[in-house]
Short mmCIF file of C-alpha atoms and ligand atoms in Angstrom, two decimals:
data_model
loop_
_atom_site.label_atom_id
_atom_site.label_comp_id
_atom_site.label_asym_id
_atom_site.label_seq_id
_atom_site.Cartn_x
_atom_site.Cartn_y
_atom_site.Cartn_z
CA UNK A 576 86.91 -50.13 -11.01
CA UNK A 577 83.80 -48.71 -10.58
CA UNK A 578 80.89 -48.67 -7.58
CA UNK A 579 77.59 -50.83 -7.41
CA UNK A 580 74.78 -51.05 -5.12
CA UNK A 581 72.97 -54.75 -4.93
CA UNK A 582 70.09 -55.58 -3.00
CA UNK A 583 68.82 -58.80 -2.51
CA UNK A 584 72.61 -59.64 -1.92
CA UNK A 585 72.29 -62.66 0.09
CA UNK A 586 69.89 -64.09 -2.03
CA UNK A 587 69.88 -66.09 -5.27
CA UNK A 588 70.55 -64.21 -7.77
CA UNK A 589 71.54 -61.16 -6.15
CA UNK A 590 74.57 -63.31 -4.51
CA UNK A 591 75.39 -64.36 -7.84
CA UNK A 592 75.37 -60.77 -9.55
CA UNK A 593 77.26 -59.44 -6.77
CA UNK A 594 79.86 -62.66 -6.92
CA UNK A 595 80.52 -61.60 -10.44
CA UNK A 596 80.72 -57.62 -10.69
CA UNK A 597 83.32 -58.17 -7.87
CA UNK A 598 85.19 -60.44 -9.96
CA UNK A 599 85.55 -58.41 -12.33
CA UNK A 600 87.28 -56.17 -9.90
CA UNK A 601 84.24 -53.61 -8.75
CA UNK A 602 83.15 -52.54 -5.56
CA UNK A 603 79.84 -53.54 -4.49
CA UNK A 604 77.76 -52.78 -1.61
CA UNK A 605 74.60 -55.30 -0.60
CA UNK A 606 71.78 -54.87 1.06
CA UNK A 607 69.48 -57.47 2.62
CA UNK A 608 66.83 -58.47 4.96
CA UNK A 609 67.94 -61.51 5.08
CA UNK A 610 63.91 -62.29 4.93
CA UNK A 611 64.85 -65.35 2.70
CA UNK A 612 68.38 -64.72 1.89
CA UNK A 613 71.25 -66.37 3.75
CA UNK A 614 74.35 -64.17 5.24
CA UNK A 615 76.65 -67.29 3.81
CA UNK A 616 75.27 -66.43 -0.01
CA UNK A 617 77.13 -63.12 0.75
CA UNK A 618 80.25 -63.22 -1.53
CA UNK A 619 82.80 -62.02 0.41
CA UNK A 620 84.51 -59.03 -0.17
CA UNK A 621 81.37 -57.31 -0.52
CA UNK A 622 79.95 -54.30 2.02
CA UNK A 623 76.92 -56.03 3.42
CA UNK A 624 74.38 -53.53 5.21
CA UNK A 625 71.30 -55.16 6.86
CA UNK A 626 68.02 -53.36 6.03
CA UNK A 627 64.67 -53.17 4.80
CA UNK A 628 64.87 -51.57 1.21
CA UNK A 629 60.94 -50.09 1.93
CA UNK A 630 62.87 -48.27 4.94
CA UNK A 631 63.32 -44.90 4.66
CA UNK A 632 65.85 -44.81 7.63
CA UNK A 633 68.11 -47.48 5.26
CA UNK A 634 69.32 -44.63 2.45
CA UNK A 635 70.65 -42.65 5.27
CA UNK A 636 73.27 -45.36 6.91
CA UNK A 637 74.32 -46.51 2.96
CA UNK A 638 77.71 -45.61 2.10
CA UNK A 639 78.43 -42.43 -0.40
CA UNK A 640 79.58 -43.63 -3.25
CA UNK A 641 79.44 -42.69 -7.10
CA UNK A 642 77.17 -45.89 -7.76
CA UNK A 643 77.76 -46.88 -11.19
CA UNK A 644 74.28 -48.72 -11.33
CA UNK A 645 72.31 -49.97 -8.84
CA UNK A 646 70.98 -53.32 -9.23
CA UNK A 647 67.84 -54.07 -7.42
CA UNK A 648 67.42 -57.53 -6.64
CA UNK A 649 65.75 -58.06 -3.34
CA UNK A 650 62.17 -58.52 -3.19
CA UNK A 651 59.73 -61.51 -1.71
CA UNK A 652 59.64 -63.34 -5.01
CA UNK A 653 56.93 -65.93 -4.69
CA UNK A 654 53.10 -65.51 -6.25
CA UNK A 655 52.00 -67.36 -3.89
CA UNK A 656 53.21 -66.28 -0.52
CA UNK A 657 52.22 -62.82 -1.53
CA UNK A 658 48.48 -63.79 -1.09
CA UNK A 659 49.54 -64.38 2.66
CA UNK A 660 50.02 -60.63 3.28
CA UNK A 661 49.52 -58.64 0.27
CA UNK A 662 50.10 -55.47 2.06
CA UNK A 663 53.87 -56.69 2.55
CA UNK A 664 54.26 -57.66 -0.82
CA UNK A 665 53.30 -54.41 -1.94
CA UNK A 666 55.97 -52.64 0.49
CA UNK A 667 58.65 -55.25 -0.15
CA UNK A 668 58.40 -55.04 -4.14
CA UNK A 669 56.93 -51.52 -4.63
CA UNK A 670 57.56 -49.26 -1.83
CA UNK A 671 61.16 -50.91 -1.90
CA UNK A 672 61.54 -49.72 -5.59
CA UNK A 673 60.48 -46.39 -5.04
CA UNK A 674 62.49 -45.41 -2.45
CA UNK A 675 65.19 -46.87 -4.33
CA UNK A 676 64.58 -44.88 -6.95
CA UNK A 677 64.58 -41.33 -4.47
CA UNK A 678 68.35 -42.62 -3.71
CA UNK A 679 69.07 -43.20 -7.19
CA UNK A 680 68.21 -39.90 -8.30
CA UNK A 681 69.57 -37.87 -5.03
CA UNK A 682 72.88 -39.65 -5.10
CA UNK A 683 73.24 -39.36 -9.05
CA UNK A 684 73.20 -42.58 -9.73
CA UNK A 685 72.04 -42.67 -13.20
CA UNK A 686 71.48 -46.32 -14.00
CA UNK A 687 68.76 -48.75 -12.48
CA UNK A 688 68.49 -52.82 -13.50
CA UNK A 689 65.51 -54.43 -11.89
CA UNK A 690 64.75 -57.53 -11.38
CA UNK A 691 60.87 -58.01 -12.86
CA UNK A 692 59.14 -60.95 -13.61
CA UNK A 693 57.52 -63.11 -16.11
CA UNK A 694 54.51 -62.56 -13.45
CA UNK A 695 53.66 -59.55 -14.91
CA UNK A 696 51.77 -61.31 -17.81
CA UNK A 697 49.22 -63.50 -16.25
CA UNK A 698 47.91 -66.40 -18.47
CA UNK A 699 48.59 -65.65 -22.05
CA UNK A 700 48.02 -67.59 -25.33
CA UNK A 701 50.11 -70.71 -25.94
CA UNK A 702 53.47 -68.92 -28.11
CA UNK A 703 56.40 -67.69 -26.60
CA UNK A 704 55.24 -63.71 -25.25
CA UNK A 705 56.45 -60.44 -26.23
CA UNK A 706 57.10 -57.71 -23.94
CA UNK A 707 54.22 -55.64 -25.85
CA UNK A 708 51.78 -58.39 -24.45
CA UNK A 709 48.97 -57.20 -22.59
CA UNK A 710 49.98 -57.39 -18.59
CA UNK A 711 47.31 -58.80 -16.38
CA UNK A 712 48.83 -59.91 -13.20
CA UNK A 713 47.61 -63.22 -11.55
CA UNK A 714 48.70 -62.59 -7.80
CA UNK A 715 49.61 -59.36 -5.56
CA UNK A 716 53.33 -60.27 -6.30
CA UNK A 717 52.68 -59.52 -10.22
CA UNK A 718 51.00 -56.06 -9.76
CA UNK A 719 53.90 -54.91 -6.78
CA UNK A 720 56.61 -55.80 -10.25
CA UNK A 721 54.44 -53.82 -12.48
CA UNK A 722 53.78 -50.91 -10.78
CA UNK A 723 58.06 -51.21 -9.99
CA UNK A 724 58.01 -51.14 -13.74
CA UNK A 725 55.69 -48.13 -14.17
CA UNK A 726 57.66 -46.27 -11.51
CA UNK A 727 61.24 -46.82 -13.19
CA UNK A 728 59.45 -45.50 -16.47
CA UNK A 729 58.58 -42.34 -14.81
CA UNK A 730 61.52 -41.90 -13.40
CA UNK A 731 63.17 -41.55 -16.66
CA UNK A 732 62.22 -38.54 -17.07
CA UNK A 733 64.50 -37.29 -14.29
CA UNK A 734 67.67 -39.09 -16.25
CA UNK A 735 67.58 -42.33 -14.61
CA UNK A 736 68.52 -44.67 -17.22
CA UNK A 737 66.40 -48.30 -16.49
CA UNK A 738 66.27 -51.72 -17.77
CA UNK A 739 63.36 -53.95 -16.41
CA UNK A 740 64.71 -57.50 -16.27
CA UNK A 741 61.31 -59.88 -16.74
CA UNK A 742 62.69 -62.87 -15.94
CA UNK A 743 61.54 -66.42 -16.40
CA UNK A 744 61.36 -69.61 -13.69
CA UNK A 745 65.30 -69.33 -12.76
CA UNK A 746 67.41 -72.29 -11.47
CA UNK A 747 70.73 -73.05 -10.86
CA UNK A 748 73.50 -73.76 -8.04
CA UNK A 749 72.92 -71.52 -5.06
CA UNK A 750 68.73 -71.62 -5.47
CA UNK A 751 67.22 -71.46 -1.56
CA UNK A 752 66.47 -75.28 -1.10
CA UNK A 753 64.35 -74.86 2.27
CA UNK A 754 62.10 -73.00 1.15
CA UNK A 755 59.27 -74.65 -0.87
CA UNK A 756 56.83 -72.23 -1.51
CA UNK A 757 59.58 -70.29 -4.16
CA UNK A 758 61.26 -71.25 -7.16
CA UNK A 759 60.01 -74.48 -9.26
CA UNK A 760 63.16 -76.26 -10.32
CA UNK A 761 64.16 -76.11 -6.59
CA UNK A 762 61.03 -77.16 -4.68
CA UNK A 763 60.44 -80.26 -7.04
CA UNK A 764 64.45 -80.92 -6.22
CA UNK A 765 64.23 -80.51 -2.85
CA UNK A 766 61.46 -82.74 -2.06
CA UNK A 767 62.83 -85.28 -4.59
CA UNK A 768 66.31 -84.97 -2.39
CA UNK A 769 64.31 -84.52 0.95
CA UNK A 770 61.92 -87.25 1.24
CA UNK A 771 62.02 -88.80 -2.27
CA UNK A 772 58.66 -87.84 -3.06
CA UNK A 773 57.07 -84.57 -5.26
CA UNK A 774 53.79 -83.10 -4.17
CA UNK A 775 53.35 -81.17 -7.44
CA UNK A 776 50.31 -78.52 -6.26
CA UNK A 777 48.41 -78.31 -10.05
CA UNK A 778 48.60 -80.08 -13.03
CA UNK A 779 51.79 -81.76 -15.19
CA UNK A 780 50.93 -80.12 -18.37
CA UNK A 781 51.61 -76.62 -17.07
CA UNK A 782 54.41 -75.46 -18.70
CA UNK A 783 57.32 -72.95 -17.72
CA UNK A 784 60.57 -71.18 -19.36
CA UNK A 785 63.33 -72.40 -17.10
CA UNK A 786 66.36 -69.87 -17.61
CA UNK A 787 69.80 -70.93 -15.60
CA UNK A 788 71.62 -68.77 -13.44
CA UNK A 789 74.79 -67.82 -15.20
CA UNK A 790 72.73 -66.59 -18.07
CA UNK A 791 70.89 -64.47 -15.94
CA UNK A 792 73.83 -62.74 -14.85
CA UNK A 793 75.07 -62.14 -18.06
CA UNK A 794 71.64 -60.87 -18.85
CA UNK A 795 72.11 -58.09 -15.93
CA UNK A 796 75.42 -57.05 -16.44
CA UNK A 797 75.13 -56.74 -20.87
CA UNK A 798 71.45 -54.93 -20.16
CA UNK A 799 73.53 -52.16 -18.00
CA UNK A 800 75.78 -51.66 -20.50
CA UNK A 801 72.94 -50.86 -22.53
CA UNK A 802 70.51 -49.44 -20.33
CA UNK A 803 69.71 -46.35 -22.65
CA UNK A 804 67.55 -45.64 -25.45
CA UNK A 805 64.19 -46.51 -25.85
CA UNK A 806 63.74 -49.61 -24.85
CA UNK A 807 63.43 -50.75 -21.02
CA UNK A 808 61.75 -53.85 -20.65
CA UNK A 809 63.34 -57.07 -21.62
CA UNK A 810 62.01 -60.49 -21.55
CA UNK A 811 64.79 -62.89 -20.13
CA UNK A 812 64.14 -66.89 -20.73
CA UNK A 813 65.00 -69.18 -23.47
CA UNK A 814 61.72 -70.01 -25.57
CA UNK A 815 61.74 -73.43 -24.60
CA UNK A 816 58.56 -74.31 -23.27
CA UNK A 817 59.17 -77.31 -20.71
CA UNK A 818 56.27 -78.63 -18.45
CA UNK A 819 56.00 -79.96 -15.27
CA UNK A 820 55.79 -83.07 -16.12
CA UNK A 821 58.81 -82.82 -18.49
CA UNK A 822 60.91 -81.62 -15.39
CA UNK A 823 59.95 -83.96 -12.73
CA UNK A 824 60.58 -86.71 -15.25
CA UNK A 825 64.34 -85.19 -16.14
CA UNK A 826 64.76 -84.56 -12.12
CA UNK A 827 63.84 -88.30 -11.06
CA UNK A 828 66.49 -89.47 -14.05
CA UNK A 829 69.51 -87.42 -12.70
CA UNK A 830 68.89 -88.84 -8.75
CA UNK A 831 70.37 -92.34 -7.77
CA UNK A 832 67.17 -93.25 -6.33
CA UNK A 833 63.55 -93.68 -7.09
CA UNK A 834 61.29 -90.78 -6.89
CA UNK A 835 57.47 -91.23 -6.06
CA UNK A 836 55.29 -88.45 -7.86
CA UNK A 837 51.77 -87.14 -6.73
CA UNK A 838 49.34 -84.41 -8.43
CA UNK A 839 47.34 -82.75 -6.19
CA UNK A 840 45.60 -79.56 -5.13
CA UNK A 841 46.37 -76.09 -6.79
CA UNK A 842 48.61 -73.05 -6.32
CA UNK A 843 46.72 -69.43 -5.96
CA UNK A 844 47.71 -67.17 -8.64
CA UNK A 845 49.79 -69.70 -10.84
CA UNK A 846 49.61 -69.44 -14.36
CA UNK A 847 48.86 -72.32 -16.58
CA UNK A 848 51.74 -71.75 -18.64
CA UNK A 849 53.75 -69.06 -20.22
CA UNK A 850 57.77 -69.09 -22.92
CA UNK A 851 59.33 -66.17 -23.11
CA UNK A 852 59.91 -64.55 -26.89
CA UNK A 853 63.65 -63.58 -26.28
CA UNK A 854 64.67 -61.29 -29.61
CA UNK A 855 64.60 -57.58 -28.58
CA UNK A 856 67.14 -58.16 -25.89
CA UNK A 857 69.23 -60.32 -28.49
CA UNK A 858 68.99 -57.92 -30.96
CA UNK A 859 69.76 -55.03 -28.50
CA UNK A 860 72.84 -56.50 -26.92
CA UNK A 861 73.45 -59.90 -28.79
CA UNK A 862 72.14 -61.86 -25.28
CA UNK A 863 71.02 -65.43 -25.64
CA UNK A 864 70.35 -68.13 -22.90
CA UNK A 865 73.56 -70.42 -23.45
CA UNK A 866 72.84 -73.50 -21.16
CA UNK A 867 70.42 -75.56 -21.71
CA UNK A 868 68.35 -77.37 -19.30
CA UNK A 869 69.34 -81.09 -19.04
CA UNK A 870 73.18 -79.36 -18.72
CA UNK A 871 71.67 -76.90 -16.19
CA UNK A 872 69.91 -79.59 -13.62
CA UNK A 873 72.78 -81.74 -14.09
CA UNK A 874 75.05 -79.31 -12.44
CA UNK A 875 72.20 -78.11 -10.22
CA UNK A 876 71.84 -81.90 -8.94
CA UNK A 877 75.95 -81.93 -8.64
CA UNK A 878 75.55 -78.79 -6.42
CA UNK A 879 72.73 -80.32 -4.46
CA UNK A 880 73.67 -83.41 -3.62
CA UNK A 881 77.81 -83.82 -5.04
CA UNK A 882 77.12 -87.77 -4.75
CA UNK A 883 74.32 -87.98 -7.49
CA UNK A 884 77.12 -87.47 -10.01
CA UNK A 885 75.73 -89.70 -12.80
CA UNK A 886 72.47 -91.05 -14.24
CA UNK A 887 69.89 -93.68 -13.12
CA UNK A 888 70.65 -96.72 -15.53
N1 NAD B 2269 64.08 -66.91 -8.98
C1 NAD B 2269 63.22 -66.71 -9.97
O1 NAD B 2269 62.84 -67.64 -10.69
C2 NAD B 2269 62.71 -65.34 -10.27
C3 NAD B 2269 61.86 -65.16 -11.37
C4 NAD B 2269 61.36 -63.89 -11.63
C5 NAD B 2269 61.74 -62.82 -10.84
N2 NAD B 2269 62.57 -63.02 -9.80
C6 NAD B 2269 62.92 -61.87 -8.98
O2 NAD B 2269 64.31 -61.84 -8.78
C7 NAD B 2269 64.62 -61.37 -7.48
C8 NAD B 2269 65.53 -62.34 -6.77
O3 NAD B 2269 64.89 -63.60 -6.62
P1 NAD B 2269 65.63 -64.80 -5.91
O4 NAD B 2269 65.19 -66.04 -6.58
O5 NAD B 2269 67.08 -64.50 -5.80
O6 NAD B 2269 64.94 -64.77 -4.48
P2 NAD B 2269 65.67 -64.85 -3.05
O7 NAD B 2269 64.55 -64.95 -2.06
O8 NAD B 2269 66.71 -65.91 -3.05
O9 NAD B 2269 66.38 -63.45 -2.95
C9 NAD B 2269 65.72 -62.27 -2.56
C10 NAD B 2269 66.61 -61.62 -1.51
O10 NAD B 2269 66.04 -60.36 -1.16
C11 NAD B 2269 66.01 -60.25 0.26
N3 NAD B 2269 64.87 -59.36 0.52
C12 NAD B 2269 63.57 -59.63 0.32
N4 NAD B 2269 62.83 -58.54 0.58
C13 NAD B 2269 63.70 -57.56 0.93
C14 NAD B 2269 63.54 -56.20 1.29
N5 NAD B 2269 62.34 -55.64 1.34
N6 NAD B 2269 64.64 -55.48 1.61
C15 NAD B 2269 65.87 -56.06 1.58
N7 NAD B 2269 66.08 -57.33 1.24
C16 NAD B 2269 65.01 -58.08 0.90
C17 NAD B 2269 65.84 -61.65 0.77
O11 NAD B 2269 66.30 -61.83 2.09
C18 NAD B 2269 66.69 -62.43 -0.22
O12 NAD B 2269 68.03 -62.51 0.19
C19 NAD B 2269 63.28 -61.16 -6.77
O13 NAD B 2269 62.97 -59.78 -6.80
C20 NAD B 2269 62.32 -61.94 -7.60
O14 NAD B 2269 61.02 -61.39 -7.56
C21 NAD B 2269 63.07 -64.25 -9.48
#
């Protein structure tokens, strides 16, 4: 059994990292704001610490432990609520990974997985990216993940091992359904299953990579088993290029009832479209995206609403 520190633990994915490193029998200790984050996502059985991760005061009242890794999760995650209060965004996803890092280093924790983002490219040529692409953040939210990248690469040289997770549009069971300014596959569901209408803000033929959940996880937990050796920034998606259009059209098949659909207006700092090339972290540790996205959404949709079980004839 060993020791992990999550934060972002009452959030998406950070609920569902923490969920499965204490399956497998390990300790964990969360941290949250609880900003967007729910104290139900919390999986139980994990230490749950309220805090601000750009607090200083926070490293003080965390447990001493022998952290195996820390995995660090929580951060506002939406390009465009960071235009609302950039200086935030900078302290929730930079600040947050730098003092991080401090505790990392003073409590001799010698392993680091963060969660980065596809943001970090800004509008790229139409073929899946590599992570040797040029960066050229879009919003405030891209530059706060790439200077958290920057930071975790100078922090190697003080032995802290780090993977940079840049992850794709994520969906899946357990995505925050109130709150529609974050996550794609979830706003477009939640309207569908709120008022059976989408307002999509910008045009169908954008495109995204939609990764699910569970392969996300597996993502974080085979990249700290390998979180050595050159290589530190991993792109995490499928290479399936899907657009908007594409998913509202899959979403309004999987719901029992009709779904009106308007285009309208625009998003600040959204990119027109952007696929993930996936093959250093295959090669590297043999990950690949495993569920697809019609079987993803149909189990999202189950999760959502239990009685849209089956298909519109
Ligand atoms: N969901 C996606 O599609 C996606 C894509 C790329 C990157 N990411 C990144 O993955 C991480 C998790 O995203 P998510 O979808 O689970 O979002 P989420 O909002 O569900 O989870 C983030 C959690 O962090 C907490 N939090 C936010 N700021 C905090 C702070 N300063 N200190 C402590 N807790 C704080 C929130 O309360 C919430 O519980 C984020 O860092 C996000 O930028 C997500």
């Amino acid at each position: 059994m060993a020791s992990y520190l999550v934060t972002g633990v009452a959030g998406f994915v950070g609920a569902a990292v923490a969920a499965r490193l204490l399956g497998a029998g390990h300790e964990v200790t969360g941290v949250d704001n609880l900003t967007t984050g729910f104290r139900e996502n919390i999986p139980s059985g994990c230490v749950f610490l309220q805090g601000n991760c750009q607090d200083e005061t926070l490293y003080a009242r965390l447990p001493q432990r022998d952290y195996a890794a820390i995995y660090h999760i929580a951060g506002q995650s939406s390009g465009e609520i960071s235009f609302d209060d950039p200086v935030y965004d900078l302290q929730t996803n930079a600040q947050s990974t730098l003092l991080l890092l401090k505790f990392a280093l003073n409590s001799k924790c010698r392993r680091f997985l963060y969660a980065s983002t596809m943001s970090v490219y800004g509008d790229q040529p139409d073929a899946p990216v590599a992570e040797d692409a040029a960066t050229n953040p879009k919003s405030f939210y891209g530059v706060g993940k790439l200077a958290s990248e920057h930071y975790l690469r100078i922090y190697r040289q003080y032995g802290i091992e780090s993977a940079c997770l840049r992850l794709f549009n994520i969906y899946g069971p357990g995505q925050n359904m109130e709150n529609l300014r974050q996550g794609m596959v979830s706003i477009y569901l939640a309207q569908a299953l709120k008022n059976r209408h989408i307002h999509v803000k910008g045009s169908g033929e954008r495109y995204r990579d939609l990764v699910y959940i569970d392969d996300v996880v597996d993502a974080f937990l085979m990249l700290e088993r390998a979180a050595d050796g050159p290589a530190r920034i991993y792109n995490v998606g499928t290479s399936v290029r899907t657009t908007v259009g594409e998913l509202i059209e899959k979403i309004r098949k999987l719901l029992p009832f009709e779904v009106s659909v308007k285009y309208d207006g625009s998003t600040p700092g959204d990119m027109f479209g952007i696929t993930a090339d996936c093959r250093k972290i295959a090669r590297e540790t043999g990950w690949q995206a495993r569920v697809g996205l019609n079987e993803g959404l149909q189990r999202m949709v189950t999760w959502a609403m239990p009685s849209a079980s089956g298909q519109r004839q």
